């Protein structure tokens, strides 16, 4: 059973938007949580959103790396793809560290 729709070349484009939305929501909840210092549940929700976003970012990174092996890219696009990988790797590490720090401080 193939879960990828016919219009999508692979699963990566379907997964990559979830961590972006989760990180934006986590940041928004964080700002509201900072405004109301005594509201511990908001900080916990923000931490949960960071955890889910980091998991999604890891999944997006891995599916993106796998997807790059299955599609044809012209030679000029290789440098852009490499830069895309580098930024994805940095994003996974940055939010991974933020998430671990939040979990430790929680």
Tab-separated table of N, CA, C and O in Angstrom:
chain	number	residue	atom	x	y	z
A	1	UNK	N	0.844	-1.181	0.000
A	1	UNK	CA	0.000	0.000	0.000
A	1	UNK	C	0.890	1.245	0.000
A	1	UNK	O	1.685	1.441	0.909
A	2	UNK	N	0.754	2.070	-0.998
A	2	UNK	CA	1.558	3.271	-1.129
A	2	UNK	C	0.802	4.460	-0.522
A	2	UNK	O	-0.286	4.801	-0.966
A	3	UNK	N	1.389	5.100	0.493
A	3	UNK	CA	0.740	6.212	1.162
A	3	UNK	C	1.052	7.558	0.522
A	3	UNK	O	0.481	8.567	0.921
A	4	UNK	N	1.928	7.578	-0.449
A	4	UNK	CA	2.304	8.816	-1.122
A	4	UNK	C	1.341	9.043	-2.281
A	4	UNK	O	1.158	8.180	-3.127
A	5	UNK	N	0.696	10.230	-2.336
A	5	UNK	CA	-0.201	10.509	-3.463
A	5	UNK	C	0.554	10.558	-4.790
A	5	UNK	O	1.774	10.751	-4.820
A	6	UNK	N	-0.166	10.403	-5.876
A	6	UNK	CA	0.463	10.371	-7.199
A	6	UNK	C	1.172	11.676	-7.542
A	6	UNK	O	2.157	11.678	-8.266
A	7	UNK	N	0.685	12.804	-7.032
A	7	UNK	CA	1.273	14.102	-7.382
A	7	UNK	C	2.557	14.399	-6.611
A	7	UNK	O	3.291	15.296	-6.966
A	8	UNK	N	2.818	13.645	-5.545
A	8	UNK	CA	4.032	13.879	-4.754
A	8	UNK	C	5.127	12.921	-5.210
A	8	UNK	O	4.900	11.723	-5.325
A	9	UNK	N	6.327	13.454	-5.450
A	9	UNK	CA	7.401	12.559	-5.896
A	9	UNK	C	7.888	11.620	-4.791
A	9	UNK	O	8.398	10.548	-5.068
A	10	UNK	N	7.729	12.038	-3.515
A	10	UNK	CA	8.130	11.225	-2.366
A	10	UNK	C	7.458	11.814	-1.119
A	10	UNK	O	6.711	12.782	-1.211
A	11	UNK	N	7.728	11.265	0.036
A	11	UNK	CA	7.056	11.661	1.273
A	11	UNK	C	7.612	12.971	1.856
A	11	UNK	O	6.931	13.641	2.641
A	12	UNK	N	8.810	13.370	1.484
A	12	UNK	CA	9.446	14.549	2.072
A	12	UNK	C	8.607	15.826	1.980
A	12	UNK	O	8.456	16.525	2.980
A	13	UNK	N	8.042	16.181	0.818
A	13	UNK	CA	7.261	17.416	0.760
A	13	UNK	C	6.028	17.383	1.667
A	13	UNK	O	5.535	18.426	2.084
A	14	UNK	N	5.555	16.196	1.972
A	14	UNK	CA	4.390	16.088	2.857
A	14	UNK	C	4.777	16.254	4.327
A	14	UNK	O	3.987	16.736	5.129
A	15	UNK	N	5.987	15.858	4.673
A	15	UNK	CA	6.424	15.916	6.073
A	15	UNK	C	7.069	17.230	6.480
A	15	UNK	O	7.007	17.624	7.640
A	16	UNK	N	7.691	17.919	5.541
A	16	UNK	CA	8.542	19.050	5.879
A	16	UNK	C	7.775	20.223	6.480
A	16	UNK	O	8.327	20.996	7.267
A	17	UNK	N	6.512	20.363	6.207
A	17	UNK	CA	5.752	21.514	6.698
A	17	UNK	C	5.275	21.360	8.135
A	17	UNK	O	5.005	22.362	8.801
A	18	UNK	N	5.173	20.154	8.626
A	18	UNK	CA	4.723	19.942	10.008
A	18	UNK	C	5.692	20.509	11.040
A	18	UNK	O	5.265	21.227	11.953
A	19	UNK	N	6.993	20.243	10.953
A	19	UNK	CA	7.890	20.834	11.950
A	19	UNK	C	7.923	22.360	11.876
A	19	UNK	O	8.039	23.023	12.912
A	20	UNK	N	7.792	22.912	10.685
A	20	UNK	CA	7.768	24.369	10.568
A	20	UNK	C	6.588	24.929	11.347
A	20	UNK	O	6.722	25.878	12.129
A	21	UNK	N	5.426	24.345	11.158
A	21	UNK	CA	4.226	24.803	11.867
A	21	UNK	C	4.346	24.567	13.371
A	21	UNK	O	3.949	25.423	14.174
A	22	UNK	N	4.901	23.428	13.757
A	22	UNK	CA	5.046	23.129	15.184
A	22	UNK	C	6.030	24.087	15.856
A	22	UNK	O	5.782	24.533	16.986
A	23	UNK	N	7.127	24.419	15.193
A	23	UNK	CA	8.087	25.368	15.778
A	23	UNK	C	7.486	26.772	15.876
A	23	UNK	O	7.723	27.482	16.850
A	24	UNK	N	6.721	27.172	14.879
A	24	UNK	CA	6.055	28.485	14.945
A	24	UNK	C	5.047	28.519	16.081
A	24	UNK	O	4.971	29.503	16.834
A	25	UNK	N	4.277	27.448	16.226
A	25	UNK	CA	3.306	27.382	17.318
A	25	UNK	C	4.012	27.360	18.670
A	25	UNK	O	3.571	28.011	19.625
A	26	UNK	N	5.122	26.639	18.758
A	26	UNK	CA	5.876	26.575	20.013
A	26	UNK	C	6.407	27.954	20.386
A	26	UNK	O	6.332	28.356	21.551
A	27	UNK	N	6.914	28.676	19.410
A	27	UNK	CA	7.424	30.025	19.681
A	27	UNK	C	6.302	30.952	20.126
A	27	UNK	O	6.474	31.751	21.060
A	28	UNK	N	5.137	30.841	19.503
A	28	UNK	CA	3.997	31.679	19.885
A	28	UNK	C	3.532	31.356	21.299
A	28	UNK	O	3.266	32.260	22.106
A	29	UNK	N	3.439	30.079	21.622
A	29	UNK	CA	3.037	29.683	22.974
A	29	UNK	C	4.097	30.119	23.976
A	29	UNK	O	3.773	30.533	25.098
A	30	UNK	N	5.361	30.063	23.582
A	30	UNK	CA	6.452	30.532	24.446
A	30	UNK	C	6.305	32.014	24.774
A	30	UNK	O	6.493	32.426	25.919
A	31	UNK	N	5.992	32.812	23.780
A	31	UNK	CA	5.831	34.254	24.000
A	31	UNK	C	4.678	34.515	24.965
A	31	UNK	O	4.794	35.311	25.895
A	32	UNK	N	3.579	33.814	24.767
A	32	UNK	CA	2.432	33.962	25.683
A	32	UNK	C	2.807	33.453	27.070
A	32	UNK	O	2.451	34.061	28.080
A	33	UNK	N	3.562	32.359	27.126
A	33	UNK	CA	4.011	31.822	28.414
A	33	UNK	C	4.929	32.776	29.155
A	33	UNK	O	4.893	32.858	30.386
A	34	UNK	N	5.764	33.506	28.416
A	34	UNK	CA	6.642	34.495	29.052
A	34	UNK	C	5.848	35.692	29.550
A	34	UNK	O	6.209	36.311	30.548
A	35	UNK	N	4.789	36.026	28.828
A	35	UNK	CA	3.955	37.150	29.250
A	35	UNK	C	3.238	36.828	30.572
A	35	UNK	O	3.040	37.702	31.408
A	36	UNK	N	2.857	35.591	30.726
A	36	UNK	CA	2.203	35.128	31.955
A	36	UNK	C	3.160	34.182	32.672
A	36	UNK	O	3.044	32.970	32.561
A	37	UNK	N	4.083	34.727	33.406
A	37	UNK	CA	5.172	33.973	34.030
A	37	UNK	C	4.689	32.797	34.879
A	37	UNK	O	5.337	31.783	34.973
A	38	UNK	N	3.585	32.930	35.521
A	38	UNK	CA	3.122	31.896	36.450
A	38	UNK	C	2.355	30.763	35.779
A	38	UNK	O	1.895	29.863	36.445
A	39	UNK	N	2.226	30.822	34.480
A	39	UNK	CA	1.422	29.834	33.775
A	39	UNK	C	2.291	28.661	33.314
A	39	UNK	O	2.760	28.615	32.183
A	40	UNK	N	2.494	27.709	34.197
A	40	UNK	CA	3.339	26.540	33.911
A	40	UNK	C	2.773	25.662	32.791
A	40	UNK	O	3.538	25.146	31.983
A	41	UNK	N	1.445	25.459	32.708
A	41	UNK	CA	0.942	24.625	31.603
A	41	UNK	C	1.300	25.159	30.220
A	41	UNK	O	1.543	24.373	29.298
A	42	UNK	N	1.374	26.472	30.063
A	42	UNK	CA	1.778	27.014	28.755
A	42	UNK	C	3.221	26.652	28.426
A	42	UNK	O	3.538	26.321	27.278
A	43	UNK	N	4.078	26.701	29.407
A	43	UNK	CA	5.476	26.315	29.166
A	43	UNK	C	5.569	24.824	28.835
A	43	UNK	O	6.390	24.413	28.011
A	44	UNK	N	4.729	24.025	29.474
A	44	UNK	CA	4.730	22.592	29.181
A	44	UNK	C	4.216	22.318	27.769
A	44	UNK	O	4.759	21.467	27.063
A	45	UNK	N	3.191	23.059	27.356
A	45	UNK	CA	2.676	22.899	25.991
A	45	UNK	C	3.741	23.315	24.978
A	45	UNK	O	3.945	22.634	23.969
A	46	UNK	N	4.436	24.421	25.241
A	46	UNK	CA	5.501	24.863	24.341
A	46	UNK	C	6.593	23.801	24.242
A	46	UNK	O	7.090	23.511	23.146
A	47	UNK	N	6.952	23.213	25.365
A	47	UNK	CA	7.977	22.160	25.352
A	47	UNK	C	7.504	20.960	24.543
A	47	UNK	O	8.269	20.396	23.748
A	48	UNK	N	6.248	20.570	24.709
A	48	UNK	CA	5.702	19.464	23.922
A	48	UNK	C	5.750	19.794	22.430
A	48	UNK	O	6.114	18.939	21.617
A	49	UNK	N	5.406	21.022	22.074
A	49	UNK	CA	5.458	21.417	20.665
A	49	UNK	C	6.894	21.381	20.133
A	49	UNK	O	7.129	20.978	18.989
A	50	UNK	N	7.856	21.787	20.955
A	50	UNK	CA	9.265	21.694	20.544
A	50	UNK	C	9.690	20.235	20.357
A	50	UNK	O	10.418	19.911	19.413
A	51	UNK	N	9.250	19.362	21.243
A	51	UNK	CA	9.586	17.933	21.121
A	51	UNK	C	8.999	17.366	19.828
A	51	UNK	O	9.696	16.681	19.055
A	52	UNK	N	7.716	17.649	19.577
A	52	UNK	CA	7.078	17.154	18.352
A	52	UNK	C	7.724	17.760	17.102
A	52	UNK	O	7.940	17.067	16.104
A	53	UNK	N	8.043	19.050	17.165
A	53	UNK	CA	8.696	19.701	16.030
A	53	UNK	C	10.076	19.132	15.748
A	53	UNK	O	10.454	18.946	14.584
A	54	UNK	N	10.829	18.850	16.808
A	54	UNK	CA	12.157	18.269	16.620
A	54	UNK	C	12.053	16.867	16.019
A	54	UNK	O	12.820	16.516	15.113
A	55	UNK	N	11.120	16.088	16.496
A	55	UNK	CA	10.899	14.764	15.897
A	55	UNK	C	10.514	14.870	14.432
A	55	UNK	O	11.009	14.113	13.589
A	56	UNK	N	9.646	15.823	14.134
A	56	UNK	CA	9.258	16.045	12.741
A	56	UNK	C	10.407	16.543	11.891
A	56	UNK	O	10.534	16.181	10.720
A	57	UNK	N	11.264	17.385	12.465
A	57	UNK	CA	12.428	17.888	11.726
A	57	UNK	C	13.398	16.757	11.405
A	57	UNK	O	13.968	16.717	10.310
A	58	UNK	N	13.576	15.860	12.349
A	58	UNK	CA	14.443	14.699	12.101
A	58	UNK	C	13.861	13.843	10.982
A	58	UNK	O	14.577	13.419	10.063
A	59	UNK	N	12.552	13.599	11.043
A	59	UNK	CA	11.899	12.810	9.996
A	59	UNK	C	11.999	13.509	8.639
A	59	UNK	O	12.275	12.864	7.618
A	60	UNK	N	11.803	14.816	8.622
A	60	UNK	CA	11.900	15.564	7.369
A	60	UNK	C	13.324	15.520	6.821
A	60	UNK	O	13.535	15.380	5.606
A	61	UNK	N	14.304	15.642	7.706
A	61	UNK	CA	15.702	15.586	7.268
A	61	UNK	C	16.020	14.217	6.649
A	61	UNK	O	16.595	14.132	5.563
A	62	UNK	N	15.629	13.166	7.338
A	62	UNK	CA	15.936	11.819	6.842
A	62	UNK	C	15.205	11.510	5.539
A	62	UNK	O	15.795	10.933	4.616
A	63	UNK	N	13.938	11.903	5.444
A	63	UNK	CA	13.207	11.648	4.199
A	63	UNK	C	13.735	12.519	3.068
A	63	UNK	O	13.724	12.102	1.911
A	64	UNK	N	14.204	13.723	3.404
A	64	UNK	CA	14.792	14.582	2.376
A	64	UNK	C	16.078	14.007	1.828
A	64	UNK	O	16.330	14.048	0.615
A	65	UNK	N	16.902	13.487	2.716
A	65	UNK	CA	18.149	12.855	2.254
A	65	UNK	C	17.839	11.650	1.379
A	65	UNK	O	18.476	11.442	0.339
A	66	UNK	N	16.863	10.850	1.786
A	66	UNK	CA	16.490	9.684	0.986
A	66	UNK	C	15.861	10.108	-0.345
A	66	UNK	O	16.123	9.496	-1.387
A	67	UNK	N	15.062	11.158	-0.316
A	67	UNK	CA	14.400	11.628	-1.543
A	67	UNK	C	15.405	12.142	-2.557
A	67	UNK	O	15.202	11.991	-3.766
A	68	UNK	N	16.474	12.732	-2.079
A	68	UNK	CA	17.458	13.290	-3.011
A	68	UNK	C	18.126	12.202	-3.855
A	68	UNK	O	18.644	12.492	-4.932
A	69	UNK	N	18.101	10.995	-3.371
A	69	UNK	CA	18.704	9.886	-4.106
A	69	UNK	C	17.763	9.315	-5.167
A	69	UNK	O	18.189	8.546	-6.015
A	70	UNK	N	16.470	9.685	-5.098
A	70	UNK	CA	15.486	9.078	-5.998
A	70	UNK	C	15.050	10.004	-7.131
A	70	UNK	O	14.321	9.560	-8.009
A	71	UNK	N	15.461	11.267	-7.095
A	71	UNK	CA	15.040	12.196	-8.145
A	71	UNK	C	16.260	12.679	-8.922
A	71	UNK	O	17.373	12.696	-8.414
A	72	UNK	N	16.031	13.073	-10.163
A	72	UNK	CA	17.114	13.588	-10.996
A	72	UNK	C	17.204	15.087	-10.808
A	72	UNK	O	16.207	15.801	-10.864
A	73	UNK	N	18.395	15.578	-10.549
A	73	UNK	CA	18.646	17.008	-10.425
A	73	UNK	C	19.739	17.405	-11.397
A	73	UNK	O	20.748	16.705	-11.522
A	74	UNK	N	19.558	18.532	-12.076
A	74	UNK	CA	20.638	18.996	-12.954
A	74	UNK	C	21.866	19.368	-12.133
A	74	UNK	O	21.769	19.627	-10.927
A	75	UNK	N	23.007	19.402	-12.753
A	75	UNK	CA	24.271	19.672	-12.067
A	75	UNK	C	24.289	20.965	-11.286
A	75	UNK	O	24.856	21.046	-10.204
A	76	UNK	N	23.649	22.013	-11.783
A	76	UNK	CA	23.634	23.311	-11.100
A	76	UNK	C	22.839	23.242	-9.796
A	76	UNK	O	23.077	24.043	-8.897
A	77	UNK	N	21.919	22.321	-9.698
A	77	UNK	CA	21.077	22.226	-8.502
A	77	UNK	C	21.776	21.509	-7.353
A	77	UNK	O	21.312	21.588	-6.215
A	78	UNK	N	22.868	20.839	-7.624
A	78	UNK	CA	23.564	20.088	-6.588
A	78	UNK	C	24.066	20.994	-5.463
A	78	UNK	O	23.984	20.639	-4.292
A	79	UNK	N	24.565	22.163	-5.807
A	79	UNK	CA	25.055	23.094	-4.786
A	79	UNK	C	23.906	23.607	-3.920
A	79	UNK	O	24.046	23.734	-2.702
A	80	UNK	N	22.769	23.858	-4.536
A	80	UNK	CA	21.595	24.318	-3.783
A	80	UNK	C	21.100	23.208	-2.868
A	80	UNK	O	20.744	23.454	-1.709
A	81	UNK	N	21.085	21.990	-3.378
A	81	UNK	CA	20.665	20.850	-2.566
A	81	UNK	C	21.601	20.657	-1.374
A	81	UNK	O	21.148	20.419	-0.245
A	82	UNK	N	22.876	20.810	-1.595
A	82	UNK	CA	23.857	20.664	-0.508
A	82	UNK	C	23.637	21.738	0.564
A	82	UNK	O	23.697	21.453	1.755
A	83	UNK	N	23.375	22.946	0.131
A	83	UNK	CA	23.100	24.031	1.074
A	83	UNK	C	21.799	23.757	1.840
A	83	UNK	O	21.714	24.003	3.046
A	84	UNK	N	20.809	23.216	1.146
A	84	UNK	CA	19.543	22.841	1.777
A	84	UNK	C	19.781	21.779	2.852
A	84	UNK	O	19.235	21.862	3.942
A	85	UNK	N	20.599	20.783	2.553
A	85	UNK	CA	20.956	19.754	3.536
A	85	UNK	C	21.649	20.365	4.747
A	85	UNK	O	21.343	20.018	5.885
A	86	UNK	N	22.593	21.264	4.479
A	86	UNK	CA	23.344	21.886	5.576
A	86	UNK	C	22.411	22.670	6.507
A	86	UNK	O	22.516	22.563	7.726
A	87	UNK	N	21.522	23.452	5.930
A	87	UNK	CA	20.587	24.214	6.770
A	87	UNK	C	19.616	23.302	7.507
A	87	UNK	O	19.260	23.562	8.658
A	88	UNK	N	19.202	22.225	6.875
A	88	UNK	CA	18.327	21.265	7.552
A	88	UNK	C	19.061	20.616	8.727
A	88	UNK	O	18.489	20.452	9.815
A	89	UNK	N	20.317	20.266	8.531
A	89	UNK	CA	21.126	19.662	9.593
A	89	UNK	C	21.301	20.626	10.755
A	89	UNK	O	21.160	20.248	11.918
A	90	UNK	N	21.598	21.886	10.438
A	90	UNK	CA	21.739	22.901	11.490
A	90	UNK	C	20.427	23.097	12.246
A	90	UNK	O	20.435	23.283	13.468
A	91	UNK	N	19.324	23.083	11.533
A	91	UNK	CA	18.011	23.242	12.156
A	91	UNK	C	17.712	22.088	13.105
A	91	UNK	O	17.223	22.301	14.223
A	92	UNK	N	18.004	20.875	12.666
A	92	UNK	CA	17.780	19.703	13.532
A	92	UNK	C	18.618	19.819	14.799
A	92	UNK	O	18.126	19.589	15.906
A	93	UNK	N	19.883	20.193	14.651
A	93	UNK	CA	20.744	20.324	15.834
A	93	UNK	C	20.295	21.461	16.740
A	93	UNK	O	20.253	21.311	17.963
A	94	UNK	N	19.974	22.619	16.171
A	94	UNK	CA	19.560	23.765	16.974
A	94	UNK	C	18.318	23.434	17.790
A	94	UNK	O	18.293	23.608	19.013
A	95	UNK	N	17.276	22.944	17.123
A	95	UNK	CA	16.046	22.653	17.850
A	95	UNK	C	16.188	21.422	18.732
A	95	UNK	O	15.501	21.293	19.748
A	96	UNK	N	17.078	20.512	18.374
A	96	UNK	CA	17.365	19.388	19.269
A	96	UNK	C	17.958	19.866	20.581
A	96	UNK	O	17.549	19.431	21.663
A	97	UNK	N	18.902	20.792	20.498
A	97	UNK	CA	19.516	21.348	21.713
A	97	UNK	C	18.497	22.151	22.507
A	97	UNK	O	18.411	22.019	23.731
A	98	UNK	N	17.710	22.985	21.808
A	98	UNK	CA	16.675	23.766	22.501
A	98	UNK	C	15.702	22.842	23.220
A	98	UNK	O	15.331	23.075	24.382
A	99	UNK	N	15.319	21.768	22.571
A	99	UNK	CA	14.360	20.831	23.159
A	99	UNK	C	14.958	20.134	24.376
A	99	UNK	O	14.285	20.008	25.409
A	100	UNK	N	16.190	19.691	24.286
A	100	UNK	CA	16.825	19.026	25.431
A	100	UNK	C	16.960	19.981	26.595
A	100	UNK	O	16.667	19.619	27.752
A	101	UNK	N	17.366	21.211	26.332
A	101	UNK	CA	17.479	22.210	27.413
A	101	UNK	C	16.120	22.460	28.048
A	101	UNK	O	16.000	22.515	29.278
A	102	UNK	N	15.096	22.577	27.238
A	102	UNK	CA	13.746	22.805	27.790
A	102	UNK	C	13.302	21.618	28.651
A	102	UNK	O	12.700	21.787	29.687
A	103	UNK	N	13.585	20.407	28.184
A	103	UNK	CA	13.198	19.225	28.954
A	103	UNK	C	13.942	19.162	30.276
A	103	UNK	O	13.375	18.778	31.298
A	104	UNK	N	15.224	19.525	30.252
A	104	UNK	CA	16.015	19.513	31.491
A	104	UNK	C	15.483	20.569	32.458
A	104	UNK	O	15.344	20.311	33.654
A	105	UNK	N	15.169	21.752	31.955
A	105	UNK	CA	14.682	22.827	32.808
A	105	UNK	C	13.232	22.645	33.247
A	105	UNK	O	12.807	23.271	34.212
A	106	UNK	N	12.509	21.810	32.543
A	106	UNK	CA	11.098	21.590	32.892
A	106	UNK	C	11.006	20.822	34.193
A	106	UNK	O	10.173	21.008	35.006
